[in-house]
Coordinates of C-alpha atoms and ligand atoms in Angstrom, one line a residue:
M171 CA 58.1 113.3 -19.0
L172 CA 59.3 115.8 -21.9
H173 CA 61.3 118.2 -19.6
V174 CA 60.5 121.9 -20.8
E175 CA 62.5 124.3 -19.5
G176 CA 60.3 127.6 -19.8
M177 CA 58.9 130.4 -21.8
Q178 CA 61.6 129.4 -24.9
G179 CA 64.0 127.8 -23.4
E180 CA 62.2 124.3 -24.8
S181 CA 65.0 122.1 -28.0
T182 CA 63.1 122.4 -31.3
A183 CA 62.4 118.6 -30.5
Q184 CA 60.0 119.0 -27.5
K185 CA 58.2 121.8 -29.6
K186 CA 57.7 119.8 -32.2
T187 CA 56.1 117.1 -30.3
F188 CA 54.0 119.5 -28.9
R189 CA 53.0 120.4 -32.4
R190 CA 52.4 116.9 -33.5
A191 CA 50.3 115.9 -30.2
L192 CA 48.2 119.2 -29.9
G193 CA 47.6 118.6 -34.2
D194 CA 46.9 115.0 -33.9
W195 CA 44.2 115.4 -31.5
F196 CA 42.2 118.4 -32.6
R197 CA 42.2 116.8 -36.2
A198 CA 40.5 114.1 -34.2
S199 CA 38.3 116.1 -31.6
A200 CA 37.7 119.1 -33.2
R201 CA 34.2 120.0 -32.6
D202 CA 31.7 120.2 -35.4
L203 CA 31.0 123.9 -35.7
P204 CA 29.7 125.9 -39.0
W205 CA 32.3 128.2 -39.0
R206 CA 34.7 124.9 -39.6
E207 CA 32.3 122.8 -42.3
T208 CA 32.5 125.4 -44.4
R209 CA 35.7 127.8 -45.0
S210 CA 35.6 131.4 -45.2
L211 CA 37.5 134.5 -44.9
Y212 CA 33.8 136.1 -44.1
R213 CA 32.7 133.1 -42.1
T214 CA 36.1 133.4 -39.8
V215 CA 35.6 137.0 -39.0
I216 CA 32.0 136.7 -38.1
S217 CA 33.2 133.5 -35.6
E218 CA 36.5 135.3 -34.4
F219 CA 33.8 138.8 -33.2
M220 CA 31.0 136.7 -32.2
L221 CA 33.5 134.2 -29.9
Q222 CA 35.5 137.8 -28.2
Q223 CA 34.3 137.4 -24.4
T224 CA 31.4 135.0 -25.4
Q225 CA 30.7 130.7 -25.5
V226 CA 30.3 129.2 -28.3
K227 CA 27.6 127.8 -27.3
T228 CA 25.7 131.4 -26.5
M229 CA 26.5 132.6 -29.2
L230 CA 25.8 129.7 -32.1
P231 CA 22.5 130.4 -33.0
Y232 CA 23.5 134.4 -33.3
F233 CA 25.8 133.0 -36.0
D234 CA 23.3 130.9 -38.0
R235 CA 20.8 133.7 -38.2
W236 CA 23.9 136.0 -39.0
M237 CA 24.9 134.5 -41.8
Q238 CA 21.5 134.4 -43.3
L239 CA 20.6 137.9 -42.3
F240 CA 24.2 139.1 -43.8
P241 CA 25.5 136.3 -46.4
D242 CA 28.4 137.9 -46.8
F243 CA 30.6 141.3 -46.6
E244 CA 28.7 143.3 -49.7
T245 CA 25.5 142.4 -47.7
L246 CA 26.9 144.0 -44.0
A247 CA 29.2 146.3 -45.6
K248 CA 25.2 147.9 -46.9
A249 CA 23.1 147.2 -43.9
E250 CA 21.3 149.6 -42.1
E251 CA 23.0 150.2 -38.4
A252 CA 20.0 149.6 -36.4
S253 CA 19.3 145.7 -38.2
V254 CA 23.0 144.8 -37.4
L255 CA 22.4 145.8 -33.8
K256 CA 18.8 143.9 -33.5
A257 CA 20.9 140.8 -34.9
W258 CA 23.5 140.7 -32.8
E259 CA 20.8 142.1 -29.8
G260 CA 21.7 139.5 -26.8
L261 CA 25.5 138.8 -27.6
G262 CA 26.5 141.8 -25.2
Y263 CA 29.9 144.1 -26.1
Y264 CA 27.8 145.7 -29.1
N265 CA 30.9 147.4 -29.9
R266 CA 31.9 144.3 -31.4
A267 CA 28.3 144.9 -33.6
R268 CA 29.2 148.6 -34.8
N269 CA 33.1 147.8 -35.6
L270 CA 31.8 144.2 -37.5
H271 CA 29.5 147.0 -39.6
K272 CA 32.5 149.8 -40.0
L273 CA 35.2 147.0 -41.0
A274 CA 32.2 145.3 -43.5
K275 CA 32.4 148.9 -44.9
A276 CA 36.3 149.2 -44.7
L277 CA 36.9 146.2 -46.5
T278 CA 34.4 146.1 -49.6
A279 CA 35.6 150.1 -50.0
L280 CA 39.5 148.5 -50.2
P281 CA 41.3 146.9 -54.0
D282 CA 42.3 144.6 -52.0
V283 CA 41.6 142.2 -48.9
P284 CA 44.7 142.7 -46.3
Q285 CA 47.1 139.7 -46.3
T286 CA 49.3 140.1 -43.0
P287 CA 48.1 141.0 -39.3
E288 CA 49.3 145.0 -39.3
A289 CA 47.5 145.3 -42.6
W290 CA 44.3 144.1 -40.6
Q291 CA 45.2 146.1 -37.6
A292 CA 44.6 148.9 -39.7
L293 CA 40.5 147.8 -40.6
P294 CA 37.9 149.2 -37.4
G295 CA 38.1 147.4 -34.6
V296 CA 40.6 144.9 -35.2
G297 CA 43.0 144.5 -32.5
P298 CA 46.2 141.9 -32.1
Y299 CA 43.6 138.7 -31.4
S300 CA 41.6 139.2 -34.6
S301 CA 44.4 140.3 -37.0
A302 CA 46.5 137.2 -35.8
A303 CA 43.1 135.0 -35.8
I304 CA 41.7 135.9 -38.8
S305 CA 45.6 135.9 -41.1
S306 CA 46.5 132.7 -40.1
L307 CA 43.2 131.0 -39.9
A308 CA 41.5 131.7 -42.9
Q309 CA 44.9 133.0 -45.1
G310 CA 47.6 130.7 -43.8
Y311 CA 50.2 133.7 -41.8
A312 CA 52.0 132.3 -39.2
A313 CA 51.1 134.5 -37.2
A314 CA 50.0 132.6 -33.1
V315 CA 47.0 133.7 -31.6
V316 CA 46.3 134.8 -27.6
D317 CA 43.5 135.1 -26.1
G318 CA 42.7 133.4 -22.7
N319 CA 42.5 130.0 -23.7
V320 CA 46.1 130.1 -25.0
V321 CA 47.5 132.5 -21.8
R322 CA 45.9 129.2 -19.9
V323 CA 47.5 126.7 -21.3
L324 CA 51.0 128.3 -22.4
A325 CA 51.0 129.1 -18.3
R326 CA 50.4 125.9 -17.5
I327 CA 52.6 123.7 -20.2
T328 CA 55.8 126.1 -19.2
G329 CA 54.7 126.2 -15.4
N330 CA 54.6 130.0 -15.6
R331 CA 54.1 131.5 -12.0
Q332 CA 54.5 134.7 -12.4
C333 CA 52.0 136.7 -10.9
F334 CA 50.2 138.9 -13.8
E335 CA 47.8 142.3 -12.6
S336 CA 45.8 141.8 -15.2
G337 CA 44.8 139.4 -18.3
A338 CA 46.4 142.1 -20.6
E339 CA 49.7 141.8 -19.0
A340 CA 49.5 137.8 -18.8
I341 CA 48.7 138.1 -22.3
E342 CA 52.0 140.3 -23.1
A343 CA 54.2 137.7 -21.6
I344 CA 52.7 135.0 -22.5
R345 CA 53.3 136.2 -26.0
P346 CA 56.7 135.3 -27.1
A347 CA 55.4 131.6 -25.6
A348 CA 53.0 131.5 -28.3
D349 CA 55.2 132.6 -30.7
A350 CA 58.1 130.2 -30.3
F351 CA 55.4 127.6 -30.1
L352 CA 53.8 128.2 -32.8
D353 CA 53.3 125.6 -35.7
K354 CA 54.4 127.4 -38.5
Q355 CA 53.3 125.5 -41.6
N356 CA 49.8 124.9 -40.0
P357 CA 49.2 128.7 -38.2
G358 CA 44.9 127.9 -38.6
L359 CA 44.6 124.6 -37.3
H360 CA 47.5 124.9 -34.9
N361 CA 45.9 128.4 -32.9
E362 CA 42.4 126.5 -33.6
A363 CA 43.6 123.6 -31.7
M364 CA 45.2 125.8 -28.8
M365 CA 41.9 127.7 -28.2
E366 CA 39.8 123.8 -28.5
L367 CA 42.5 122.3 -25.8
G368 CA 42.0 125.5 -23.6
A369 CA 38.4 125.8 -24.0
L370 CA 37.5 121.8 -23.3
I371 CA 40.5 120.0 -21.7
C372 CA 42.8 123.2 -19.9
L373 CA 40.0 124.1 -18.1
K374 CA 40.3 126.6 -15.0
N375 CA 39.0 125.0 -12.9
N376 CA 39.7 121.0 -12.7
P377 CA 41.6 120.5 -15.9
S378 CA 41.1 117.2 -17.5
C379 CA 44.3 116.4 -16.8
M380 CA 44.6 112.8 -17.7
I381 CA 43.1 112.7 -21.1
C382 CA 44.7 115.8 -22.1
P383 CA 47.2 115.4 -25.3
V384 CA 50.2 116.9 -24.1
Q385 CA 50.3 116.3 -20.5
H386 CA 53.5 114.1 -21.2
C387 CA 54.8 118.5 -22.0
C388 CA 53.4 119.8 -19.0
R389 CA 55.9 121.4 -16.7
A390 CA 52.2 122.6 -13.9
F391 CA 50.9 119.1 -14.5
N392 CA 53.9 117.2 -13.9
E393 CA 55.2 119.7 -10.5
G394 CA 50.9 119.2 -9.7
T395 CA 50.2 123.3 -10.0
A396 CA 47.8 123.4 -12.6
E397 CA 44.8 125.3 -11.0
S398 CA 47.1 127.5 -9.4
I399 CA 49.1 128.8 -13.0
P400 CA 47.9 131.4 -14.1
N401 CA 47.9 133.8 -11.5
I402 CA 46.2 136.5 -12.6
Q403 CA 45.2 139.0 -9.9
R404 CA 41.0 139.4 -10.5
K405 CA 39.9 143.1 -9.8
K406 CA 37.5 142.9 -6.5
T407 CA 33.3 143.3 -7.7
E408 CA 31.7 145.7 -7.3
K409 CA 28.0 146.5 -6.2
V410 CA 25.6 149.3 -8.1
L411 CA 22.6 150.2 -7.6
V412 CA 19.9 152.0 -10.6
E413 CA 16.5 152.9 -10.3
R414 CA 14.7 152.9 -13.8
V415 CA 10.9 153.7 -14.3
L416 CA 8.0 152.3 -16.1
L417 CA 6.3 155.2 -17.6
E418 CA 3.2 154.5 -19.4
N419 CA 1.6 157.2 -22.2
A420 CA -2.3 157.4 -22.5
A421 CA -1.5 155.5 -26.0
G422 CA -0.3 153.2 -24.0
E423 CA 3.2 153.4 -24.9
I424 CA 5.9 152.7 -23.1
L425 CA 8.7 155.1 -22.4
L426 CA 12.5 154.0 -23.6
R427 CA 15.7 155.8 -24.1
K428 CA 18.3 155.2 -26.5
A429 CA 21.8 155.3 -25.3
P430 CA 23.4 158.5 -27.2
H431 CA 25.4 157.1 -30.3
T432 CA 28.9 158.5 -28.4
A433 CA 28.3 156.1 -25.3
K434 CA 31.1 153.6 -24.8
R435 CA 29.4 150.1 -25.0
L436 CA 25.4 150.2 -25.4
A437 CA 25.5 152.8 -28.2
N438 CA 22.0 152.8 -30.1
I439 CA 20.8 150.4 -28.0
Y440 CA 17.7 150.8 -25.9
E441 CA 17.5 150.3 -22.3
F442 CA 14.3 151.9 -19.7
P443 CA 15.0 155.2 -18.6
T444 CA 16.4 155.7 -15.5
A445 CA 15.2 157.7 -12.3
E446 CA 18.0 160.7 -12.9
E447 CA 17.4 160.7 -16.9
V448 CA 14.1 161.3 -16.4
K449 CA 14.5 163.7 -14.0
V450 CA 11.5 161.7 -11.6
S451 CA 11.6 161.3 -7.8
L452 CA 10.7 158.0 -6.8
T453 CA 10.4 158.8 -3.1
G454 CA 7.5 156.9 -2.3
K455 CA 7.4 154.5 -5.4
A456 CA 6.7 151.1 -4.9
L457 CA 9.0 148.7 -5.8
L458 CA 8.2 146.4 -8.9
F459 CA 10.8 144.4 -9.0
K460 CA 14.4 143.5 -9.7
G461 CA 17.0 142.1 -11.4
S462 CA 20.4 142.2 -11.9
R463 CA 23.1 141.6 -14.5
G464 CA 27.0 142.2 -15.0
I465 CA 29.1 143.9 -16.7
A466 CA 32.8 143.6 -16.3
N467 CA 34.1 143.7 -12.6
Q468 CA 30.5 145.4 -11.8
R469 CA 27.6 143.3 -10.1
I470 CA 24.3 146.1 -10.9
E471 CA 21.5 145.5 -9.3
E472 CA 18.3 147.8 -11.3
R473 CA 15.2 148.3 -9.9
F474 CA 12.1 148.9 -11.7
Y475 CA 9.5 151.3 -10.5
K476 CA 6.2 152.6 -12.3
I477 CA 5.8 156.1 -11.9
A478 CA 2.5 158.0 -13.4
S479 CA 3.1 161.2 -16.1
D480 CA 2.0 164.3 -15.7
K481 CA 2.4 167.5 -17.8
Q482 CA 5.6 169.1 -16.5
L483 CA 7.3 164.9 -17.0
E484 CA 5.8 165.3 -20.8
A485 CA 7.5 168.2 -21.5
H486 CA 11.2 167.1 -20.4
I487 CA 10.1 163.9 -22.0
A488 CA 9.4 165.7 -25.9
G489 CA 12.2 168.0 -25.4
D490 CA 14.9 164.6 -24.8
S491 CA 15.5 163.2 -28.7
L492 CA 17.1 160.1 -26.9
L493 CA 13.7 159.4 -24.5
E494 CA 11.0 157.4 -26.4
W495 CA 7.6 156.3 -26.3
I496 CA 7.4 152.9 -27.8
C497 CA 4.3 150.9 -28.6
E498 CA 4.1 146.8 -27.7
D499 CA 4.1 146.1 -32.1
R500 CA 7.6 148.0 -32.5
L501 CA 9.6 146.4 -29.3
E502 CA 10.1 143.7 -31.2
E503 CA 11.9 145.7 -34.2
I504 CA 14.0 147.4 -32.1
P505 CA 17.9 146.7 -30.7
L506 CA 16.9 146.6 -26.8
S507 CA 19.7 145.3 -24.9
G508 CA 19.6 141.9 -23.5
P509 CA 19.0 142.5 -20.0
H510 CA 15.9 144.4 -20.5
R511 CA 15.1 141.9 -23.5
K512 CA 14.7 139.3 -20.6
W513 CA 13.1 141.3 -18.9
L514 CA 10.3 142.7 -20.5
G515 CA 7.5 140.4 -20.2
K516 CA 7.7 141.6 -16.1
V517 CA 7.6 144.6 -17.4
I518 CA 4.8 144.8 -19.3
Q519 CA 2.8 143.0 -16.7
A520 CA 3.8 145.2 -14.0
I521 CA 2.6 148.4 -16.4
E522 CA -0.7 146.1 -16.8
K523 CA -1.5 145.6 -13.2
Ligands
LIG175 FE1 46.7 121.6 -18.8 FE2 46.6 119.6 -17.6 FE3 47.2 119.5 -20.8 FE4 48.8 120.8 -18.1 S1 48.1 118.5 -18.7 S2 48.0 121.8 -20.8 S3 47.4 121.3 -17.3 S4 45.2 119.9 -19.7

């Protein structure tokens, strides 16, 4: 067992041993992923944006499809926002798609590609995580990436039992350790290896310590505290109820609402309108079905009611530019939120009953 003193108290030899073991493991065990087969700045940027808050297995088909639709920054910069959002449909956190689009426009207007994390952070949607990932993975810049996986690995390696009030606080607290452990000769490989170790071996529950390449450097393993580290206070899940309406007009079109471009989360994404948005009462209306979705620390139950149209309602709809009658053929083309796309079949069945 290599003695690890704490965040930054390790000897140069100890850190060197850690880096070597991690790097050797990654070279031998890294998953074959499309952005690793052919590396480029563009593929790194797209994969890093897609991987924020999304698991690899979920985003893989999206990555391949995206590359066919938008093979480079220039094509993406020229694309319509609706087609960018459509390609992102189902991945959630749509601000990532909007920011990618803005980033492509800003980047293609620059005379030179940014070369440092600071320069990358001047571009839309690029924060400390993305700037370190892009500049280290694609450009070899010595910047340490700190995400949830890296926090977990390094908190355990250093035996950090501090209680964090949020993931963001944990990231800031672990950043000095990430800088201290970074392999400055191979920053891209080191960062990828850290994230890979957190994703495959150093799991939140039941970490695979017995096959871990850095077990000999791990204080939490030695002390038997791995599963209780890092200690991040989780916010309580809040239960929310949303009541939505299914409405069809005489032409067989369905009523949907496009969230305004100022909306924080789902700007320009379509969903079935709520009873409040259409200004109808649901008293006495039969529930057709219900679904549930999770957003951040909320568990949202969505209840769907079929309602009949009348003159007053149609006048209200006609006066609200966010409400749109959509024919069945167009339903496939428009960007619909992931849960509403999933429930669409049930909705159509319910309307046709
Ligand atoms: Fe994580 Fe276990 Fe490896 Fe320590 S030994 S880094 S706790 S997997």
